Amino acid sequence: MTLTLTSSDFKEGDRLPDAQVHDKGNRSPHLAWSGAPEGTKSFAITCYDPDAPTGSGFWHWTVANIPADVTEIAAGGPLPKGAVEGRTDFGEPGYGGAAPPPGHGPHRYIFTVFTVDVEELPVTREDSGAKYGFNLHFHTLEKASITAIYER
C-alpha cells in the first residue's frame, strides 16, 4: 500500500482556503493519511512554501512525534498527546498560515506527512524547520504530500 495524504479543506492544486491564511483564519487544515509502511513508529507533518522570497523558502508548520496509531488531524487541532510543534519562520511554534507578499504571484504550500522509524525525534518547540528537516532526513521511511496555492 502506498502512503497517501488528503484534506477535507482542499484538494491537490486548489487555492488554499482563507481559514489557512495567516491574517484571515490562521487555522491548520484537516489532514488524513493512510498506507503507512511497516516499521512506522510515529508521524511528522510539515508545511513549507518554497516560493517565499527568502532564498531558502518558508516553514509554516512542523509537527513531530505524532503517535503511530493516529491517522488524522482535525482542522485547528488539537494535536495528539506527545506531538510537538516546532518554531515556524514567523518565530513562534504552531501553525502559521499563508502570507505571501502582495503581488509576488502564486505560492505553493506543500503539506507533507512523514512516516518515521522512531517514536520520538529529538526536537522541541524552539527548534526550526531546518532542524526538523535534518532529523526527518535520517528517520523517514516514506512521505506523501498535498499542495495548495495562494497569492495576494
Coordinates of C-alpha atoms in Angstrom, one line a residue:
M1 CA 0.0 0.0 0.0
T2 CA 1.3 3.5 -0.8
L3 CA 1.2 6.3 1.7
T4 CA -1.4 8.9 0.8
L5 CA -2.3 12.3 2.3
T6 CA -5.6 14.1 1.9
S7 CA -7.5 17.0 3.3
S8 CA -11.2 17.8 3.6
D9 CA -10.3 21.5 3.4
F10 CA -8.7 21.4 -0.1
K11 CA -7.6 19.1 -2.9
E12 CA -4.3 18.9 -4.7
G13 CA -3.7 22.1 -6.6
D14 CA -6.6 24.0 -5.1
R15 CA -6.4 27.6 -3.7
L16 CA -5.7 27.5 0.0
P17 CA -8.9 28.4 1.9
D18 CA -9.0 31.6 3.9
A19 CA -9.1 29.6 7.1
Q20 CA -5.5 28.6 6.5
V21 CA -4.3 32.1 5.6
H22 CA -2.3 33.9 8.3
D23 CA -4.3 37.1 8.6
K24 CA -7.7 35.6 7.8
G25 CA -8.1 32.4 9.9
N26 CA -4.6 31.0 10.7
R27 CA -6.0 27.6 11.4
S28 CA -4.2 24.4 10.5
P29 CA -6.0 22.3 7.9
H30 CA -7.6 18.9 8.3
L31 CA -5.2 16.2 7.2
A32 CA -5.7 12.5 7.0
W33 CA -3.3 9.8 5.8
S34 CA -3.3 6.1 5.1
G35 CA -0.9 3.4 3.8
A36 CA 1.9 3.7 6.3
P37 CA 4.7 1.2 5.8
E38 CA 5.7 -1.5 8.2
G39 CA 8.1 -0.1 10.8
T40 CA 6.3 3.2 11.2
K41 CA 6.7 4.3 14.9
S42 CA 5.5 7.8 14.6
F43 CA 4.5 10.5 12.1
A44 CA 5.6 14.1 11.4
I45 CA 3.9 16.9 9.4
T46 CA 5.4 19.9 7.7
C47 CA 4.0 22.8 5.7
Y48 CA 6.6 24.6 3.5
D49 CA 6.5 27.4 1.0
P50 CA 9.4 27.0 -1.5
D51 CA 8.3 30.2 -3.3
A52 CA 8.9 32.6 -0.4
P53 CA 11.4 35.4 -1.4
T54 CA 13.9 34.3 1.3
G55 CA 16.5 32.3 -0.6
S56 CA 15.5 29.3 1.5
G57 CA 11.7 29.1 1.4
F58 CA 9.5 29.5 4.5
W59 CA 8.5 26.9 7.2
H60 CA 4.8 27.4 8.1
W61 CA 4.3 24.3 10.3
T62 CA 6.4 21.5 11.7
V63 CA 4.9 18.7 13.9
A64 CA 6.8 15.6 15.1
N65 CA 6.2 12.7 17.4
I66 CA 2.6 12.0 16.4
P67 CA 1.8 8.5 17.7
A68 CA 1.8 5.7 15.1
D69 CA -1.9 4.9 15.8
V70 CA -3.0 8.4 14.7
T71 CA -4.0 8.9 11.0
E72 CA -5.8 12.2 11.1
I73 CA -5.5 15.7 12.5
A74 CA -8.6 17.8 12.8
A75 CA -8.6 21.4 11.3
G76 CA -7.2 23.7 14.0
G77 CA -6.1 20.7 16.2
P78 CA -5.9 19.6 18.9
L79 CA -2.8 17.6 18.3
P80 CA -2.5 14.2 19.9
K81 CA -0.7 13.8 23.2
G82 CA 3.1 13.6 22.7
A83 CA 3.1 15.6 19.5
V84 CA 5.4 18.6 19.4
E85 CA 5.1 21.7 17.1
G86 CA 8.3 23.5 16.2
R87 CA 9.0 27.1 15.6
T88 CA 7.8 28.5 12.2
D89 CA 9.7 31.1 10.3
F90 CA 7.2 33.6 11.8
G91 CA 9.3 32.9 15.0
E92 CA 6.7 31.1 17.1
P93 CA 5.7 27.4 17.4
G94 CA 2.5 26.2 16.0
Y95 CA 0.8 26.7 12.6
G96 CA 1.5 29.9 10.7
G97 CA -0.8 30.4 7.8
A98 CA -0.1 31.5 4.2
A99 CA 1.2 35.1 4.0
P100 CA 2.9 35.7 0.6
P101 CA 3.9 39.3 -0.2
P102 CA 1.2 41.1 -2.2
G103 CA 1.9 41.0 -5.9
H104 CA 4.6 38.3 -5.6
G105 CA 2.5 35.7 -7.5
P106 CA 1.2 32.3 -6.5
H107 CA 3.0 30.4 -3.7
R108 CA 2.9 26.7 -3.2
Y109 CA 2.0 25.5 0.3
I110 CA 3.3 21.9 0.5
F111 CA 1.8 19.8 3.3
T112 CA 3.8 16.6 3.9
V113 CA 3.2 13.7 6.2
F114 CA 6.3 11.6 7.0
T115 CA 6.4 8.1 8.4
V116 CA 9.1 7.9 10.9
D117 CA 11.2 4.9 12.1
V118 CA 11.5 6.2 15.8
E119 CA 8.8 7.1 18.3
E120 CA 10.4 10.4 19.1
L121 CA 12.6 12.7 17.1
P122 CA 14.9 14.9 19.3
V123 CA 13.1 18.2 18.5
T124 CA 11.4 20.8 20.7
R125 CA 9.0 23.8 20.3
E126 CA 12.0 26.1 19.9
D127 CA 13.6 24.2 17.0
S128 CA 13.4 25.5 13.4
G129 CA 12.1 23.8 10.3
A130 CA 15.7 23.1 9.3
K131 CA 16.3 21.1 12.5
Y132 CA 13.0 19.2 12.0
G133 CA 14.0 18.6 8.4
F134 CA 17.5 17.4 9.4
N135 CA 16.1 14.8 11.8
L136 CA 13.5 13.7 9.3
H137 CA 16.1 13.2 6.7
F138 CA 17.6 10.4 8.7
H139 CA 14.4 8.8 10.0
T140 CA 11.8 8.9 7.2
L141 CA 10.5 5.7 5.8
E142 CA 8.1 7.2 3.3
K143 CA 6.3 10.6 2.8
A144 CA 3.3 11.9 0.9
S145 CA 2.4 15.5 0.1
I146 CA -0.6 17.6 -0.9
T147 CA 0.0 21.1 -2.3
A148 CA -2.3 24.2 -2.2
I149 CA -1.7 27.5 -3.9
Y150 CA -2.3 31.0 -2.5
E151 CA -1.5 34.5 -3.7
R152 CA -2.5 38.1 -2.8

